[in-house]
Amino acid sequence: VKNTAKDLGHVRTISIESIMALQPTIILGTDKDISPELLEKIKQSGVQAHVFAQEFSPEGTKKLIADVAKVLGNESYKGLQDKVDTDLTKVQKIEKAPKVLFIYARGAGTLMVAGKNTPVEKTIALAGGQNAITEFEDFKPLTPEALIKGNPDVILMFDSGLQSLGGVDGVLKIQGVDKTNAGKNKKIIAMDGGLLSGFGPRIGEAATQLNSLLIANAK
């Protein structure tokens, strides 16, 4: 899909013009992705649209799979639901849950950290880790104080975010990182952004992959 689908940018900045340019006959999205303002414009366009409530949990993902399949008239969705459960059985137990700090980066000028009740936090928990940030919800700008207070054992990023900083060396240059356990031990890991935070049919795969990375970096 990545090779054929057109990238419209971040969901929070998608315009009605860019959507209509693709001449869609049906639009599917979640309540986290489509703002009320954008949904109203889509309705005014006359294109059929369906917005689904998304809960960031394995059960929520399985419900989303069923909801989307039913709208599309596809009853062969149980295999995808079963895959979620099967993949999650591969997650290995970690005796002491490592503290994980997720940093969203778009170059050194844009650094955000994931707080409570974010999709990334839920994936970290499924993988056997714990979020290093517990003071706030959603995303907030990264500060040296938050880094030092959270003192993560591991810093987690999207592959694209890590690349935007020039790799691990770039992350280690962020003010405050060198004072954390993750910085001192160079425990910086990265995953595909869509896989890590999408909470789609591959959520079990995401948790398993992150679990393996956390175990490898606990040594």
PDB file of C-alpha atoms in Angstrom:
ATOM      1  CA  VAL A   1       0.000   0.000   0.000  1.00  0.00           C
ATOM      2  CA  LYS A   2       2.848   2.394   0.841  1.00  0.00           C
ATOM      3  CA  ASN A   3       4.138   2.097  -2.719  1.00  0.00           C
ATOM      4  CA  THR A   4       0.818   2.976  -4.356  1.00  0.00           C
ATOM      5  CA  ALA A   5      -1.081   5.168  -1.871  1.00  0.00           C
ATOM      6  CA  LYS A   6      -0.686   8.936  -2.007  1.00  0.00           C
ATOM      7  CA  ASP A   7       0.630  10.510   1.192  1.00  0.00           C
ATOM      8  CA  LEU A   8      -1.602  13.429   2.192  1.00  0.00           C
ATOM      9  CA  GLY A   9       0.561  14.373   5.163  1.00  0.00           C
ATOM     10  CA  HIS A  10      -0.270  14.359   8.863  1.00  0.00           C
ATOM     11  CA  VAL A  11      -3.919  13.668   9.679  1.00  0.00           C
ATOM     12  CA  ARG A  12      -4.204  16.966  11.549  1.00  0.00           C
ATOM     13  CA  THR A  13      -3.297  18.975   8.455  1.00  0.00           C
ATOM     14  CA  ILE A  14      -5.180  17.110   5.708  1.00  0.00           C
ATOM     15  CA  SER A  15      -7.276  19.451   3.572  1.00  0.00           C
ATOM     16  CA  ILE A  16     -10.563  18.736   1.820  1.00  0.00           C
ATOM     17  CA  GLU A  17      -8.930  19.786  -1.465  1.00  0.00           C
ATOM     18  CA  SER A  18      -6.215  17.122  -1.245  1.00  0.00           C
ATOM     19  CA  ILE A  19      -8.834  14.470  -0.463  1.00  0.00           C
ATOM     20  CA  MET A  20     -11.162  15.458  -3.294  1.00  0.00           C
ATOM     21  CA  ALA A  21      -8.248  15.525  -5.745  1.00  0.00           C
ATOM     22  CA  LEU A  22      -8.117  11.732  -5.387  1.00  0.00           C
ATOM     23  CA  GLN A  23     -11.770  11.465  -6.506  1.00  0.00           C
ATOM     24  CA  PRO A  24     -12.790   9.006  -3.754  1.00  0.00           C
ATOM     25  CA  THR A  25     -16.130   7.195  -3.854  1.00  0.00           C
ATOM     26  CA  ILE A  26     -16.043   6.323  -0.147  1.00  0.00           C
ATOM     27  CA  ILE A  27     -14.011   7.734   2.753  1.00  0.00           C
ATOM     28  CA  LEU A  28     -13.227   5.771   5.909  1.00  0.00           C
ATOM     29  CA  GLY A  29     -11.553   7.176   8.998  1.00  0.00           C
ATOM     30  CA  THR A  30     -11.511   7.177  12.775  1.00  0.00           C
ATOM     31  CA  ASP A  31     -12.761   9.842  15.139  1.00  0.00           C
ATOM     32  CA  LYS A  32      -9.108  10.455  16.043  1.00  0.00           C
ATOM     33  CA  ASP A  33      -8.170  11.171  12.413  1.00  0.00           C
ATOM     34  CA  ILE A  34     -11.057  13.179  10.967  1.00  0.00           C
ATOM     35  CA  SER A  35     -11.904  16.443  12.687  1.00  0.00           C
ATOM     36  CA  PRO A  36     -15.561  17.558  12.900  1.00  0.00           C
ATOM     37  CA  GLU A  37     -14.740  20.455  10.556  1.00  0.00           C
ATOM     38  CA  LEU A  38     -13.218  18.173   7.921  1.00  0.00           C
ATOM     39  CA  LEU A  39     -16.074  15.687   8.259  1.00  0.00           C
ATOM     40  CA  GLU A  40     -18.603  18.451   7.608  1.00  0.00           C
ATOM     41  CA  LYS A  41     -16.767  19.442   4.421  1.00  0.00           C
ATOM     42  CA  ILE A  42     -16.675  15.806   3.305  1.00  0.00           C
ATOM     43  CA  LYS A  43     -20.431  15.522   3.852  1.00  0.00           C
ATOM     44  CA  GLN A  44     -20.987  18.691   1.833  1.00  0.00           C
ATOM     45  CA  SER A  45     -19.019  17.132  -1.032  1.00  0.00           C
ATOM     46  CA  GLY A  46     -21.580  14.342  -1.301  1.00  0.00           C
ATOM     47  CA  VAL A  47     -18.985  11.570  -0.969  1.00  0.00           C
ATOM     48  CA  GLN A  48     -20.036   8.682   1.268  1.00  0.00           C
ATOM     49  CA  ALA A  49     -18.093   8.813   4.548  1.00  0.00           C
ATOM     50  CA  HIS A  50     -17.881   6.573   7.603  1.00  0.00           C
ATOM     51  CA  VAL A  51     -16.130   7.590  10.820  1.00  0.00           C
ATOM     52  CA  PHE A  52     -15.395   4.904  13.396  1.00  0.00           C
ATOM     53  CA  ALA A  53     -14.744   5.221  17.115  1.00  0.00           C
ATOM     54  CA  GLN A  54     -11.294   3.824  17.893  1.00  0.00           C
ATOM     55  CA  GLU A  55     -10.254   2.394  21.238  1.00  0.00           C
ATOM     56  CA  PHE A  56      -6.529   1.796  21.618  1.00  0.00           C
ATOM     57  CA  SER A  57      -6.647  -1.786  22.861  1.00  0.00           C
ATOM     58  CA  PRO A  58      -6.585  -5.256  21.261  1.00  0.00           C
ATOM     59  CA  GLU A  59     -10.352  -5.569  21.718  1.00  0.00           C
ATOM     60  CA  GLY A  60     -10.877  -2.093  20.295  1.00  0.00           C
ATOM     61  CA  THR A  61      -8.781  -3.009  17.269  1.00  0.00           C
ATOM     62  CA  LYS A  62     -10.771  -6.187  16.667  1.00  0.00           C
ATOM     63  CA  LYS A  63     -14.011  -4.197  16.842  1.00  0.00           C
ATOM     64  CA  LEU A  64     -12.621  -1.648  14.368  1.00  0.00           C
ATOM     65  CA  ILE A  65     -11.699  -4.470  11.965  1.00  0.00           C
ATOM     66  CA  ALA A  66     -15.265  -5.789  12.137  1.00  0.00           C
ATOM     67  CA  ASP A  67     -16.833  -2.336  11.746  1.00  0.00           C
ATOM     68  CA  VAL A  68     -14.786  -1.487   8.649  1.00  0.00           C
ATOM     69  CA  ALA A  69     -15.345  -4.900   7.077  1.00  0.00           C
ATOM     70  CA  LYS A  70     -19.107  -4.648   7.518  1.00  0.00           C
ATOM     71  CA  VAL A  71     -19.235  -1.230   5.851  1.00  0.00           C
ATOM     72  CA  LEU A  72     -17.321  -2.703   2.908  1.00  0.00           C
ATOM     73  CA  GLY A  73     -19.563  -5.767   2.789  1.00  0.00           C
ATOM     74  CA  ASN A  74     -16.733  -8.151   3.637  1.00  0.00           C
ATOM     75  CA  GLU A  75     -17.565 -10.930   6.082  1.00  0.00           C
ATOM     76  CA  SER A  76     -14.124 -12.586   5.912  1.00  0.00           C
ATOM     77  CA  TYR A  77     -12.528 -10.540   8.663  1.00  0.00           C
ATOM     78  CA  LYS A  78     -12.200 -13.052  11.494  1.00  0.00           C
ATOM     79  CA  GLY A  79      -8.742 -14.084  10.285  1.00  0.00           C
ATOM     80  CA  LEU A  80      -7.483 -10.542  10.897  1.00  0.00           C
ATOM     81  CA  GLN A  81      -9.027 -10.524  14.366  1.00  0.00           C
ATOM     82  CA  ASP A  82      -7.444 -13.881  15.177  1.00  0.00           C
ATOM     83  CA  LYS A  83      -4.062 -12.588  13.978  1.00  0.00           C
ATOM     84  CA  VAL A  84      -4.168  -9.882  16.655  1.00  0.00           C
ATOM     85  CA  ASP A  85      -4.555 -12.504  19.396  1.00  0.00           C
ATOM     86  CA  THR A  86      -2.026 -14.905  17.860  1.00  0.00           C
ATOM     87  CA  ASP A  87       0.640 -12.221  17.533  1.00  0.00           C
ATOM     88  CA  LEU A  88       0.136 -11.061  21.125  1.00  0.00           C
ATOM     89  CA  THR A  89       0.813 -14.568  22.445  1.00  0.00           C
ATOM     90  CA  LYS A  90       4.380 -14.150  21.148  1.00  0.00           C
ATOM     91  CA  VAL A  91       5.099 -11.276  23.547  1.00  0.00           C
ATOM     92  CA  GLN A  92       7.581 -12.497  26.161  1.00  0.00           C
ATOM     93  CA  LYS A  93       7.293 -11.546  29.804  1.00  0.00           C
ATOM     94  CA  ILE A  94       9.783  -8.950  31.047  1.00  0.00           C
ATOM     95  CA  GLU A  95      10.441  -9.319  34.772  1.00  0.00           C
ATOM     96  CA  LYS A  96      11.117  -5.632  35.398  1.00  0.00           C
ATOM     97  CA  ALA A  97       9.210  -3.380  33.024  1.00  0.00           C
ATOM     98  CA  PRO A  98      11.675  -0.873  31.522  1.00  0.00           C
ATOM     99  CA  LYS A  99      10.750   2.803  31.534  1.00  0.00           C
ATOM    100  CA  VAL A 100      10.302   3.874  27.926  1.00  0.00           C
ATOM    101  CA  LEU A 101      10.200   7.459  26.677  1.00  0.00           C
ATOM    102  CA  PHE A 102       8.732   8.016  23.227  1.00  0.00           C
ATOM    103  CA  ILE A 103      10.043  11.071  21.385  1.00  0.00           C
ATOM    104  CA  TYR A 104       8.288  12.317  18.261  1.00  0.00           C
ATOM    105  CA  ALA A 105      10.804  14.211  16.162  1.00  0.00           C
ATOM    106  CA  ARG A 106      10.754  16.140  12.910  1.00  0.00           C
ATOM    107  CA  GLY A 107      14.265  17.455  13.106  1.00  0.00           C
ATOM    108  CA  ALA A 108      15.854  18.984  16.194  1.00  0.00           C
ATOM    109  CA  GLY A 109      13.384  21.881  16.089  1.00  0.00           C
ATOM    110  CA  THR A 110      10.306  19.723  16.679  1.00  0.00           C
ATOM    111  CA  LEU A 111      10.567  17.336  19.622  1.00  0.00           C
ATOM    112  CA  MET A 112       7.489  16.054  21.459  1.00  0.00           C
ATOM    113  CA  VAL A 113       7.077  13.383  24.128  1.00  0.00           C
ATOM    114  CA  ALA A 114       4.157  10.996  24.573  1.00  0.00           C
ATOM    115  CA  GLY A 115       2.243  11.247  27.818  1.00  0.00           C
ATOM    116  CA  LYS A 116      -0.536   9.108  29.234  1.00  0.00           C
ATOM    117  CA  ASN A 117      -3.404   7.668  27.182  1.00  0.00           C
ATOM    118  CA  THR A 118      -1.607   7.915  23.850  1.00  0.00           C
ATOM    119  CA  PRO A 119      -1.552   5.036  21.330  1.00  0.00           C
ATOM    120  CA  VAL A 120       2.213   4.721  21.803  1.00  0.00           C
ATOM    121  CA  GLU A 121       1.818   4.357  25.570  1.00  0.00           C
ATOM    122  CA  LYS A 122      -0.683   1.536  25.029  1.00  0.00           C
ATOM    123  CA  THR A 123       1.692  -0.260  22.654  1.00  0.00           C
ATOM    124  CA  ILE A 124       4.551   0.127  25.142  1.00  0.00           C
ATOM    125  CA  ALA A 125       2.391  -1.491  27.830  1.00  0.00           C
ATOM    126  CA  LEU A 126       1.401  -4.379  25.536  1.00  0.00           C
ATOM    127  CA  ALA A 127       5.111  -4.937  24.852  1.00  0.00           C
ATOM    128  CA  GLY A 128       5.940  -5.222  28.555  1.00  0.00           C
ATOM    129  CA  GLY A 129       7.265  -1.722  29.177  1.00  0.00           C
ATOM    130  CA  GLN A 130       5.984   1.307  31.062  1.00  0.00           C
ATOM    131  CA  ASN A 131       5.741   4.918  29.962  1.00  0.00           C
ATOM    132  CA  ALA A 132       8.429   7.088  31.555  1.00  0.00           C
ATOM    133  CA  ILE A 133       6.030  10.052  31.451  1.00  0.00           C
ATOM    134  CA  THR A 134       3.163   9.937  33.958  1.00  0.00           C
ATOM    135  CA  GLU A 135       2.510  13.626  34.702  1.00  0.00           C
ATOM    136  CA  PHE A 136       0.428  14.570  31.665  1.00  0.00           C
ATOM    137  CA  GLU A 137      -1.714  13.220  28.838  1.00  0.00           C
ATOM    138  CA  ASP A 138      -1.304  13.453  25.065  1.00  0.00           C
ATOM    139  CA  PHE A 139       1.886  14.995  23.625  1.00  0.00           C
ATOM    140  CA  LYS A 140       3.892  17.921  24.965  1.00  0.00           C
ATOM    141  CA  PRO A 141       7.136  19.600  23.899  1.00  0.00           C
ATOM    142  CA  LEU A 142      10.240  17.826  25.151  1.00  0.00           C
ATOM    143  CA  THR A 143      12.153  19.604  27.916  1.00  0.00           C
ATOM    144  CA  PRO A 144      15.427  18.653  29.621  1.00  0.00           C
ATOM    145  CA  GLU A 145      13.535  18.652  32.928  1.00  0.00           C
ATOM    146  CA  ALA A 146      10.997  16.095  31.685  1.00  0.00           C
ATOM    147  CA  LEU A 147      13.813  13.919  30.363  1.00  0.00           C
ATOM    148  CA  ILE A 148      15.736  13.937  33.618  1.00  0.00           C
ATOM    149  CA  LYS A 149      12.630  13.440  35.770  1.00  0.00           C
ATOM    150  CA  GLY A 150      11.359  10.575  33.609  1.00  0.00           C
ATOM    151  CA  ASN A 151      14.863   9.046  33.462  1.00  0.00           C
ATOM    152  CA  PRO A 152      13.941   6.436  30.838  1.00  0.00           C
ATOM    153  CA  ASP A 153      15.799   3.165  30.471  1.00  0.00           C
ATOM    154  CA  VAL A 154      15.046   3.247  26.739  1.00  0.00           C
ATOM    155  CA  ILE A 155      14.206   6.032  24.293  1.00  0.00           C
ATOM    156  CA  LEU A 156      11.788   4.989  21.550  1.00  0.00           C
ATOM    157  CA  MET A 157      11.250   6.817  18.260  1.00  0.00           C
ATOM    158  CA  PHE A 158       9.760   6.423  14.813  1.00  0.00           C
ATOM    159  CA  ASP A 159      12.317   5.386  12.189  1.00  0.00           C
ATOM    160  CA  SER A 160      11.637   8.667  10.385  1.00  0.00           C
ATOM    161  CA  GLY A 161      12.127  10.678  13.569  1.00  0.00           C
ATOM    162  CA  LEU A 162      15.453   9.044  14.325  1.00  0.00           C
ATOM    163  CA  GLN A 163      16.605   9.718  10.762  1.00  0.00           C
ATOM    164  CA  SER A 164      15.528  13.370  11.028  1.00  0.00           C
ATOM    165  CA  LEU A 165      17.981  13.803  13.910  1.00  0.00           C
ATOM    166  CA  GLY A 166      20.840  12.119  12.096  1.00  0.00           C
ATOM    167  CA  GLY A 167      20.624   8.807  13.937  1.00  0.00           C
ATOM    168  CA  VAL A 168      21.519   7.797  17.488  1.00  0.00           C
ATOM    169  CA  ASP A 169      24.320  10.371  17.745  1.00  0.00           C
ATOM    170  CA  GLY A 170      21.795  13.120  17.061  1.00  0.00           C
ATOM    171  CA  VAL A 171      19.492  11.871  19.829  1.00  0.00           C
ATOM    172  CA  LEU A 172      22.375  11.795  22.294  1.00  0.00           C
ATOM    173  CA  LYS A 173      22.971  15.494  21.586  1.00  0.00           C
ATOM    174  CA  ILE A 174      19.476  16.470  22.816  1.00  0.00           C
ATOM    175  CA  GLN A 175      19.873  18.442  26.035  1.00  0.00           C
ATOM    176  CA  GLY A 176      19.242  16.206  29.038  1.00  0.00           C
ATOM    177  CA  VAL A 177      19.494  12.849  27.245  1.00  0.00           C
ATOM    178  CA  ASP A 178      23.041  12.293  28.508  1.00  0.00           C
ATOM    179  CA  LYS A 179      21.753  12.442  32.092  1.00  0.00           C
ATOM    180  CA  THR A 180      19.240   9.591  31.608  1.00  0.00           C
ATOM    181  CA  ASN A 181      19.885   5.867  31.860  1.00  0.00           C
ATOM    182  CA  ALA A 182      18.930   5.565  28.193  1.00  0.00           C
ATOM    183  CA  GLY A 183      21.470   8.188  27.170  1.00  0.00           C
ATOM    184  CA  LYS A 184      24.274   6.869  29.356  1.00  0.00           C
ATOM    185  CA  ASN A 185      23.798   3.356  27.957  1.00  0.00           C
ATOM    186  CA  LYS A 186      22.906   4.466  24.405  1.00  0.00           C
ATOM    187  CA  LYS A 187      19.601   2.606  24.513  1.00  0.00           C
ATOM    188  CA  ILE A 188      17.875   4.287  21.565  1.00  0.00           C
ATOM    189  CA  ILE A 189      15.450   2.183  19.525  1.00  0.00           C
ATOM    190  CA  ALA A 190      13.168   2.953  16.588  1.00  0.00           C
ATOM    191  CA  MET A 191      10.250   1.381  14.732  1.00  0.00           C
ATOM    192  CA  ASP A 192       8.039   2.118  11.758  1.00  0.00           C
ATOM    193  CA  GLY A 193       5.642   4.889  12.783  1.00  0.00           C
ATOM    194  CA  GLY A 194       2.504   3.387  11.289  1.00  0.00           C
ATOM    195  CA  LEU A 195       3.194   0.032  12.891  1.00  0.00           C
ATOM    196  CA  LEU A 196       4.005   1.451  16.321  1.00  0.00           C
ATOM    197  CA  SER A 197       1.083   3.847  16.686  1.00  0.00           C
ATOM    198  CA  GLY A 198      -1.568   2.754  14.193  1.00  0.00           C
ATOM    199  CA  PHE A 199      -3.412   0.199  16.349  1.00  0.00           C
ATOM    200  CA  GLY A 200      -4.613  -1.574  13.226  1.00  0.00           C
ATOM    201  CA  PRO A 201      -4.581  -5.315  12.446  1.00  0.00           C
ATOM    202  CA  ARG A 202      -0.795  -5.368  13.024  1.00  0.00           C
ATOM    203  CA  ILE A 203      -0.968  -4.203  16.653  1.00  0.00           C
ATOM    204  CA  GLY A 204       0.090  -7.655  17.867  1.00  0.00           C
ATOM    205  CA  GLU A 205       3.017  -7.558  15.463  1.00  0.00           C
ATOM    206  CA  ALA A 206       3.949  -4.096  16.760  1.00  0.00           C
ATOM    207  CA  ALA A 207       3.851  -5.241  20.387  1.00  0.00           C
ATOM    208  CA  THR A 208       5.943  -8.318  19.577  1.00  0.00           C
ATOM    209  CA  GLN A 209       8.561  -6.305  17.699  1.00  0.00           C
ATOM    210  CA  LEU A 210       8.819  -3.712  20.468  1.00  0.00           C
ATOM    211  CA  ASN A 211       8.945  -6.474  23.082  1.00  0.00           C
ATOM    212  CA  SER A 212      11.944  -8.015  21.294  1.00  0.00           C
ATOM    213  CA  LEU A 213      13.694  -4.633  21.143  1.00  0.00           C
ATOM    214  CA  LEU A 214      13.092  -3.993  24.845  1.00  0.00           C
ATOM    215  CA  ILE A 215      14.435  -7.417  25.790  1.00  0.00           C
ATOM    216  CA  ALA A 216      17.507  -6.950  23.589  1.00  0.00           C
ATOM    217  CA  ASN A 217      18.199  -3.544  25.139  1.00  0.00           C
ATOM    218  CA  ALA A 218      17.770  -4.786  28.699  1.00  0.00           C
ATOM    219  CA  LYS A 219      21.077  -6.636  28.405  1.00  0.00           C
TER     220      LYS A 219
END
